[in-house]
Short mmCIF file of C-alpha atoms in Angstrom, two decimals:
data_model
loop_
_atom_site.label_atom_id
_atom_site.label_comp_id
_atom_site.label_asym_id
_atom_site.label_seq_id
_atom_site.Cartn_x
_atom_site.Cartn_y
_atom_site.Cartn_z
CA UNK A 1 35.08 58.11 -3.15
CA UNK A 2 33.78 56.71 0.14
CA UNK A 3 30.92 54.43 -0.97
CA UNK A 4 27.73 54.12 1.01
CA UNK A 5 27.76 50.31 1.00
CA UNK A 6 30.31 48.48 -1.23
CA UNK A 7 28.55 45.11 -1.44
CA UNK A 8 30.97 43.63 -3.95
CA UNK A 9 33.98 44.40 -1.77
CA UNK A 10 32.17 43.15 1.35
CA UNK A 11 31.30 39.83 -0.28
CA UNK A 12 34.86 39.46 -1.54
CA UNK A 13 36.01 39.16 2.08
CA UNK A 14 34.05 35.88 2.35
CA UNK A 15 35.86 34.29 -0.58
CA UNK A 16 36.63 31.56 -1.48
CA UNK A 17 34.03 30.18 0.95
CA UNK A 18 31.07 31.69 -0.95
CA UNK A 19 32.19 30.22 -4.28
CA UNK A 20 32.87 26.83 -2.71
CA UNK A 21 29.44 26.79 -1.08
CA UNK A 22 27.77 27.76 -4.37
CA UNK A 23 29.60 24.99 -6.21
CA UNK A 24 28.43 22.44 -3.63
CA UNK A 25 24.81 23.48 -4.18
CA UNK A 26 25.20 23.22 -7.95
CA UNK A 27 26.80 19.81 -7.73
CA UNK A 28 24.15 18.43 -5.36
CA UNK A 29 21.51 19.26 -7.96
CA UNK A 30 18.87 20.09 -5.32
CA UNK A 31 17.87 23.74 -5.25
CA UNK A 32 14.80 24.10 -3.02
CA UNK A 33 13.89 22.64 0.39
CA UNK A 34 17.14 20.76 0.71
CA UNK A 35 20.01 20.29 3.14
CA UNK A 36 21.48 23.78 2.78
CA UNK A 37 18.21 25.40 3.85
CA UNK A 38 17.72 22.95 6.71
CA UNK A 39 21.28 23.57 7.94
CA UNK A 40 20.87 27.34 7.86
CA UNK A 41 17.48 27.23 9.59
CA UNK A 42 18.98 25.20 12.42
CA UNK A 43 22.01 27.47 12.73
CA UNK A 44 19.98 30.67 12.64
CA UNK A 45 17.44 29.47 15.21
CA UNK A 46 20.32 28.62 17.58
CA UNK A 47 21.94 31.99 16.93
CA UNK A 48 18.74 33.90 17.59
CA UNK A 49 17.70 31.77 20.55
CA UNK A 50 14.37 30.58 19.12
CA UNK A 51 13.18 26.99 18.83
CA UNK A 52 12.17 27.21 15.18
CA UNK A 53 13.29 29.02 12.04
CA UNK A 54 11.49 28.85 8.70
CA UNK A 55 13.33 30.20 5.68
CA UNK A 56 11.15 32.16 3.23
CA UNK A 57 11.53 34.16 0.05
CA UNK A 58 12.06 37.66 1.46
CA UNK A 59 11.41 39.93 4.41
CA UNK A 60 7.98 41.09 3.22
CA UNK A 61 6.87 37.48 2.96
CA UNK A 62 8.31 36.75 6.42
CA UNK A 63 6.07 39.45 7.89
CA UNK A 64 3.07 38.50 5.76
CA UNK A 65 3.29 34.79 6.53
CA UNK A 66 3.71 35.50 10.25
CA UNK A 67 0.53 37.57 10.25
CA UNK A 68 -1.36 35.06 8.12
CA UNK A 69 -0.41 32.26 10.53
CA UNK A 70 -1.51 34.30 13.53
CA UNK A 71 -4.77 35.24 11.83
CA UNK A 72 -5.56 31.59 11.18
CA UNK A 73 -4.50 30.45 14.63
CA UNK A 74 -6.52 33.11 16.44
CA UNK A 75 -9.50 33.31 14.04
CA UNK A 76 -9.13 37.05 13.49
CA UNK A 77 -11.49 38.79 11.11
CA UNK A 78 -10.62 41.30 8.40
CA UNK A 79 -11.40 44.13 10.82
CA UNK A 80 -8.41 43.14 12.95
CA UNK A 81 -6.03 46.05 13.53
CA UNK A 82 -2.25 45.78 13.81
CA UNK A 83 -0.23 48.64 15.32
CA UNK A 84 2.92 49.56 13.40
CA UNK A 85 5.32 52.50 13.78
CA UNK A 86 4.78 55.26 11.26
CA UNK A 87 8.54 55.54 10.70
CA UNK A 88 9.71 52.35 9.02
CA UNK A 89 10.08 50.72 5.61
CA UNK A 90 6.79 50.25 3.81
CA UNK A 91 6.92 46.43 4.03
CA UNK A 92 5.89 46.47 7.70
CA UNK A 93 2.48 47.89 6.83
CA UNK A 94 2.15 46.23 3.44
CA UNK A 95 2.39 42.85 5.17
CA UNK A 96 -0.58 43.74 7.36
CA UNK A 97 -2.67 44.58 4.30
CA UNK A 98 -1.52 41.45 2.43
CA UNK A 99 -2.59 39.36 5.42
CA UNK A 100 -6.07 40.89 5.25
CA UNK A 101 -5.88 43.23 8.22
CA UNK A 102 -5.68 46.96 8.94
CA UNK A 103 -2.42 48.77 9.80
CA UNK A 104 -2.70 51.46 12.47
CA UNK A 105 0.14 53.98 12.53
CA UNK A 106 1.73 55.03 15.82
CA UNK A 107 4.34 57.68 16.49
CA UNK A 108 7.94 56.89 17.44
CA UNK A 109 10.27 58.17 20.16
CA UNK A 110 13.51 60.17 19.90
CA UNK A 111 15.30 57.01 18.70
CA UNK A 112 12.73 56.43 15.93
CA UNK A 113 11.33 53.42 17.80
CA UNK A 114 7.82 52.40 18.74
CA UNK A 115 7.25 52.14 22.52
CA UNK A 116 4.40 50.63 24.55
CA UNK A 117 3.29 54.14 25.59
CA UNK A 118 3.03 55.25 21.97
CA UNK A 119 1.26 52.02 20.98
CA UNK A 120 -1.20 52.64 23.81
CA UNK A 121 -2.23 55.90 22.18
CA UNK A 122 -3.67 54.10 19.14
CA UNK A 123 -4.93 50.95 20.88
CA UNK A 124 -8.56 50.09 20.16
CA UNK A 125 -11.02 47.28 20.75
CA UNK A 126 -10.03 45.91 17.32
CA UNK A 127 -6.28 45.79 18.05
CA UNK A 128 -5.04 42.24 17.71
CA UNK A 129 -1.29 42.65 17.31
CA UNK A 130 1.60 45.11 17.53
CA UNK A 131 4.81 45.13 15.48
CA UNK A 132 7.75 47.03 16.98
CA UNK A 133 10.48 47.56 14.38
CA UNK A 134 14.15 47.46 15.36
CA UNK A 135 14.83 50.37 13.04
CA UNK A 136 18.36 51.03 11.74
CA UNK A 137 19.69 48.21 13.97
CA UNK A 138 18.53 49.69 17.29
CA UNK A 139 16.37 47.23 19.22
CA UNK A 140 13.04 48.23 20.72
CA UNK A 141 12.46 47.38 24.39
CA UNK A 142 11.04 43.89 23.93
CA UNK A 143 10.70 43.14 27.65
CA UNK A 144 8.50 46.21 28.05
CA UNK A 145 6.52 45.28 24.95
CA UNK A 146 6.04 41.70 26.12
CA UNK A 147 4.58 42.93 29.42
CA UNK A 148 2.36 45.49 27.68
CA UNK A 149 1.11 43.02 25.07
CA UNK A 150 0.30 40.46 27.74
CA UNK A 151 -1.60 43.04 29.77
CA UNK A 152 -3.53 44.28 26.73
CA UNK A 153 -4.16 40.78 25.33
CA UNK A 154 -2.56 41.52 21.97
CA UNK A 155 -0.02 39.43 20.08
CA UNK A 156 3.56 40.70 19.86
CA UNK A 157 5.50 40.40 16.59
CA UNK A 158 9.03 41.61 15.87
CA UNK A 159 10.14 43.19 12.63
CA UNK A 160 13.83 42.36 12.96
CA UNK A 161 14.70 42.94 9.31
CA UNK A 162 17.32 45.58 10.18
CA UNK A 163 18.77 44.17 13.38
CA UNK A 164 20.37 40.76 12.84
CA UNK A 165 22.40 39.92 15.93
CA UNK A 166 21.18 42.86 18.03
CA UNK A 167 20.20 42.44 21.66
CA UNK A 168 17.16 43.76 23.48
CA UNK A 169 18.08 43.38 27.11
CA UNK A 170 19.79 40.00 27.50
CA UNK A 171 18.08 38.34 24.53
CA UNK A 172 18.75 38.63 20.83
CA UNK A 173 16.05 40.13 18.69
CA UNK A 174 13.88 37.43 17.19
CA UNK A 175 13.52 35.47 20.42
CA UNK A 176 11.05 37.42 22.57
CA UNK A 177 7.94 37.94 20.47
CA UNK A 178 5.37 35.30 19.56
CA UNK A 179 6.83 35.40 16.07
CA UNK A 180 9.60 37.42 14.42
CA UNK A 181 10.44 38.29 10.83
CA UNK A 182 13.87 38.78 9.24
CA UNK A 183 15.00 39.94 5.82
CA UNK A 184 18.23 38.79 4.17
CA UNK A 185 18.18 41.44 1.44
CA UNK A 186 21.80 41.85 0.24
CA UNK A 187 22.36 45.14 2.09
CA UNK A 188 21.37 43.78 5.51
CA UNK A 189 23.89 43.03 8.26
CA UNK A 190 23.32 39.38 7.35
CA UNK A 191 22.66 39.63 3.64
CA UNK A 192 22.20 37.00 0.96
CA UNK A 193 23.31 37.34 -2.66
CA UNK A 194 19.68 37.80 -3.62
CA UNK A 195 16.39 37.90 -1.76
CA UNK A 196 15.67 35.84 1.32
CA UNK A 197 13.92 35.97 4.66
CA UNK A 198 13.09 33.95 7.76
CA UNK A 199 10.50 33.58 10.49
CA UNK A 200 11.57 32.61 14.01
CA UNK A 201 9.30 31.45 16.81
CA UNK A 202 9.08 29.18 19.84
CA UNK A 203 5.58 28.08 18.82
CA UNK A 204 5.60 24.78 16.92
CA UNK A 205 2.11 25.37 15.52
CA UNK A 206 3.09 28.80 14.18
CA UNK A 207 6.24 27.39 12.59
CA UNK A 208 4.22 24.62 10.93
CA UNK A 209 1.59 27.10 9.74
CA UNK A 210 4.22 29.43 8.25
CA UNK A 211 5.92 26.55 6.44
CA UNK A 212 2.57 25.34 5.12
CA UNK A 213 1.45 28.78 4.00
CA UNK A 214 4.80 29.41 2.31
CA UNK A 215 4.48 26.18 0.31
CA UNK A 216 1.24 26.95 -1.55
CA UNK A 217 -0.74 26.14 1.58
CA UNK A 218 0.23 22.47 1.39
CA UNK A 219 0.94 20.37 4.47
CA UNK A 220 2.22 17.61 2.18
CA UNK A 221 2.77 17.31 -1.55
CA UNK A 222 -0.37 18.02 -3.57
CA UNK A 223 -2.48 18.38 -0.41
CA UNK A 224 -3.42 22.05 -0.04
CA UNK A 225 -5.30 22.91 3.14
CA UNK A 226 -5.20 26.74 3.06
CA UNK A 227 -4.67 29.49 0.50
CA UNK A 228 -0.92 30.06 0.60
CA UNK A 229 2.03 31.64 -1.14
CA UNK A 230 5.10 30.43 -2.97
CA UNK A 231 7.87 31.68 -0.70
CA UNK A 232 10.83 29.44 0.06
CA UNK A 233 14.42 30.35 0.92
CA UNK A 234 16.34 28.67 -1.90
CA UNK A 235 19.36 26.42 -1.40
CA UNK A 236 21.85 28.84 -2.94
CA UNK A 237 20.89 31.74 -0.69
CA UNK A 238 20.79 29.47 2.36
CA UNK A 239 24.32 28.31 1.58
CA UNK A 240 25.53 31.89 1.22
CA UNK A 241 23.96 32.83 4.55
CA UNK A 242 25.56 29.86 6.29
CA UNK A 243 28.96 31.13 5.18
CA UNK A 244 28.24 34.62 6.52
CA UNK A 245 26.45 33.85 9.80
CA UNK A 246 29.55 32.84 11.84
CA UNK A 247 31.08 36.28 11.24
CA UNK A 248 27.97 38.32 11.99
CA UNK A 249 28.88 39.30 15.55
CA UNK A 250 32.38 40.34 14.44
CA UNK A 251 30.96 42.40 11.58
CA UNK A 252 28.45 44.06 13.90
CA UNK A 253 31.23 44.97 16.34
CA UNK A 254 33.09 46.69 13.52
CA UNK A 255 29.96 48.64 12.62
CA UNK A 256 29.72 49.73 16.26
CA UNK A 257 33.38 50.79 16.17
CA UNK A 258 32.76 52.97 13.11
CA UNK A 259 29.68 54.39 14.84
CA UNK A 260 31.80 55.25 17.89
CA UNK A 261 34.17 57.23 15.66
CA UNK A 262 31.22 59.16 14.28
CA UNK A 263 29.81 59.79 17.75
CA UNK A 264 33.16 60.98 19.13
CA UNK A 265 34.32 63.12 16.22
CA UNK A 266 31.24 64.67 14.65
CA UNK A 267 31.00 68.15 16.14
CA UNK A 268 28.61 70.37 14.24
CA UNK A 269 25.53 72.05 15.75
CA UNK A 270 23.70 71.60 12.44
CA UNK A 271 23.56 67.81 12.84
CA UNK A 272 22.45 65.38 15.53
CA UNK A 273 24.08 62.01 16.13
CA UNK A 274 21.74 59.12 17.00
CA UNK A 275 21.03 57.65 20.42
CA UNK A 276 22.75 60.47 22.32
CA UNK A 277 26.06 59.00 21.17
CA UNK A 278 25.42 55.48 22.48
CA UNK A 279 27.01 52.92 20.17
CA UNK A 280 26.49 49.76 22.25
CA UNK A 281 22.76 49.13 21.84
CA UNK A 282 22.55 49.11 18.04
CA UNK A 283 24.16 46.98 15.35
CA UNK A 284 23.99 49.98 12.98
CA UNK A 285 22.47 48.52 9.87
CA UNK A 286 22.14 52.25 9.18
CA UNK A 287 23.92 55.17 10.87
CA UNK A 288 21.03 57.67 11.03
CA UNK A 289 22.35 61.19 11.34
CA UNK A 290 19.78 64.00 11.44
CA UNK A 291 20.00 67.41 9.83
CA UNK A 292 17.30 69.96 9.08
CA UNK A 293 19.21 70.83 5.88
CA UNK A 294 19.47 67.23 4.74
CA UNK A 295 19.56 67.84 1.00
CA UNK A 296 22.25 70.49 1.31
CA UNK A 297 24.31 68.18 3.55
CA UNK A 298 23.88 65.32 1.07
CA UNK A 299 25.08 67.51 -1.80
CA UNK A 300 27.98 68.87 0.26
CA UNK A 301 29.18 65.39 1.22
CA UNK A 302 28.73 64.20 -2.36
CA UNK A 303 31.03 67.04 -3.47
CA UNK A 304 33.60 65.68 -1.00
CA UNK A 305 33.33 62.18 -2.46
CA UNK A 306 31.17 60.75 0.33
CA UNK A 307 28.01 58.86 -0.59
CA UNK A 308 24.95 59.09 1.67
CA UNK A 309 21.35 57.90 1.51
CA UNK A 310 18.03 58.51 3.26
CA UNK A 311 15.94 55.97 5.21
CA UNK A 312 13.11 57.09 4.84
CA UNK A 313 11.91 60.40 3.31
CA UNK A 314 8.21 59.69 3.92
CA UNK A 315 6.41 58.13 6.86
CA UNK A 316 3.97 55.32 6.16
CA UNK A 317 1.00 57.63 6.68
CA UNK A 318 2.46 59.99 4.05
CA UNK A 319 2.81 57.24 1.43
CA UNK A 320 0.23 57.44 -1.40
CA UNK A 321 -0.99 53.90 -0.67
CA UNK A 322 -1.71 54.73 2.99
CA UNK A 323 -2.02 58.51 3.07
CA UNK A 324 -4.29 59.67 5.86
CA UNK A 325 -5.03 63.15 7.17
CA UNK A 326 -5.93 62.08 10.70
CA UNK A 327 -2.59 60.52 11.58
CA UNK A 328 -0.80 62.41 14.36
CA UNK A 329 2.84 61.30 14.34
CA UNK A 330 5.03 64.40 14.75
CA UNK A 331 8.19 62.58 15.82
CA UNK A 332 7.97 60.15 12.90
CA UNK A 333 7.49 62.99 10.44
CA UNK A 334 10.42 64.91 11.89
CA UNK A 335 12.60 61.84 11.44
CA UNK A 336 11.42 61.49 7.85
CA UNK A 337 12.20 65.15 7.19
CA UNK A 338 15.70 65.18 8.69
CA UNK A 339 17.24 61.68 8.54
CA UNK A 340 20.38 61.11 6.45
CA UNK A 341 22.31 57.83 6.38
CA UNK A 342 26.10 57.89 6.57
CA UNK A 343 28.37 55.21 5.13
CA UNK A 344 28.89 52.28 7.51
CA UNK A 345 29.90 48.70 6.81
CA UNK A 346 32.02 45.85 8.16
CA UNK A 347 34.90 46.89 5.89
CA UNK A 348 34.80 50.67 6.32
CA UNK A 349 38.14 51.93 7.60
CA UNK A 350 38.82 54.27 10.51
CA UNK A 351 40.40 56.69 8.05
CA UNK A 352 37.23 56.78 5.94
CA UNK A 353 35.15 57.39 9.04
CA UNK A 354 37.41 60.24 10.16
CA UNK A 355 37.34 61.80 6.69
CA UNK A 356 33.55 61.68 6.82
CA UNK A 357 33.52 63.31 10.25
CA UNK A 358 35.85 66.08 9.09
CA UNK A 359 33.64 66.80 6.09
CA UNK A 360 30.50 66.95 8.24
CA UNK A 361 32.22 69.33 10.66
CA UNK A 362 33.02 71.63 7.73
CA UNK A 363 29.38 71.84 6.65
CA UNK A 364 27.71 75.19 7.24
CA UNK A 365 24.76 77.16 5.96
#
């Protein structure tokens, strides 16, 4: 069996460092808002290239708190609209709703990414922010978005939950937008051993607001100045992430190597490799193959002992909580109909990748 993502085996490659770090946290007897979290925040902000990093409970909270902070800072009303791509995980839009604003769904391009031109199509007088998502590990064009957002007087956020370590131009994701949100869900390129997330920004006021909002709205103990959440990156997860962060670039390079094998060896007119075969400009959190007969391909590969998944079978505008009949996002819906995720990880072998390619090439109708 070629597993889709063998998390246990991946984490084993960090031993004994993970166990040693966990023991240190246990022995210190301090489990929230301590030295491990502070150390990771400093390391991750340097890695990303942002002045500030605030560790939070998960990726959804990272997005929500970012939007809440911006809403407070800019005095936005509940009629404020935030543009999000229609093809992404549901958290991107749920965060907008949780922050008391309205998500507006835009179509995506051939790489499943939001672009300024596509955002322009749904821009309105109520638009206050836009959230490009670096979907599957492929970075959106943040320089183009920064110019567009500045021209249109909207705030730029990054949903970088799937692109730890990726570059957009010469800068890492998480360092261009006004504020950026990361998830450290275990399956991410930089994954914790539980939930976790972070917000990065160069804006000191935003960083302070996010930290306040995440701590029950308190700027100091028992002094609550806004309605907030309980969302802190705990010491154990911060320690685990500090062990993993130094190897992130190496792990991403291995993912790109596996992706290059797929791009070079998959040869079947029934499937379409992503990004026209480019394997440099994504860190491949997901390898998103496309096939109009997705379910049949999934079953065929399963019969060959190869696990696959799907990210995501419905667009946001097709989800029951958002479903709308007036959303025109044909590219997003085509992605949702045809996308199938192949196995890819920092420990996948060349042999496993070649076996997967051979099986795909054997698939026929």
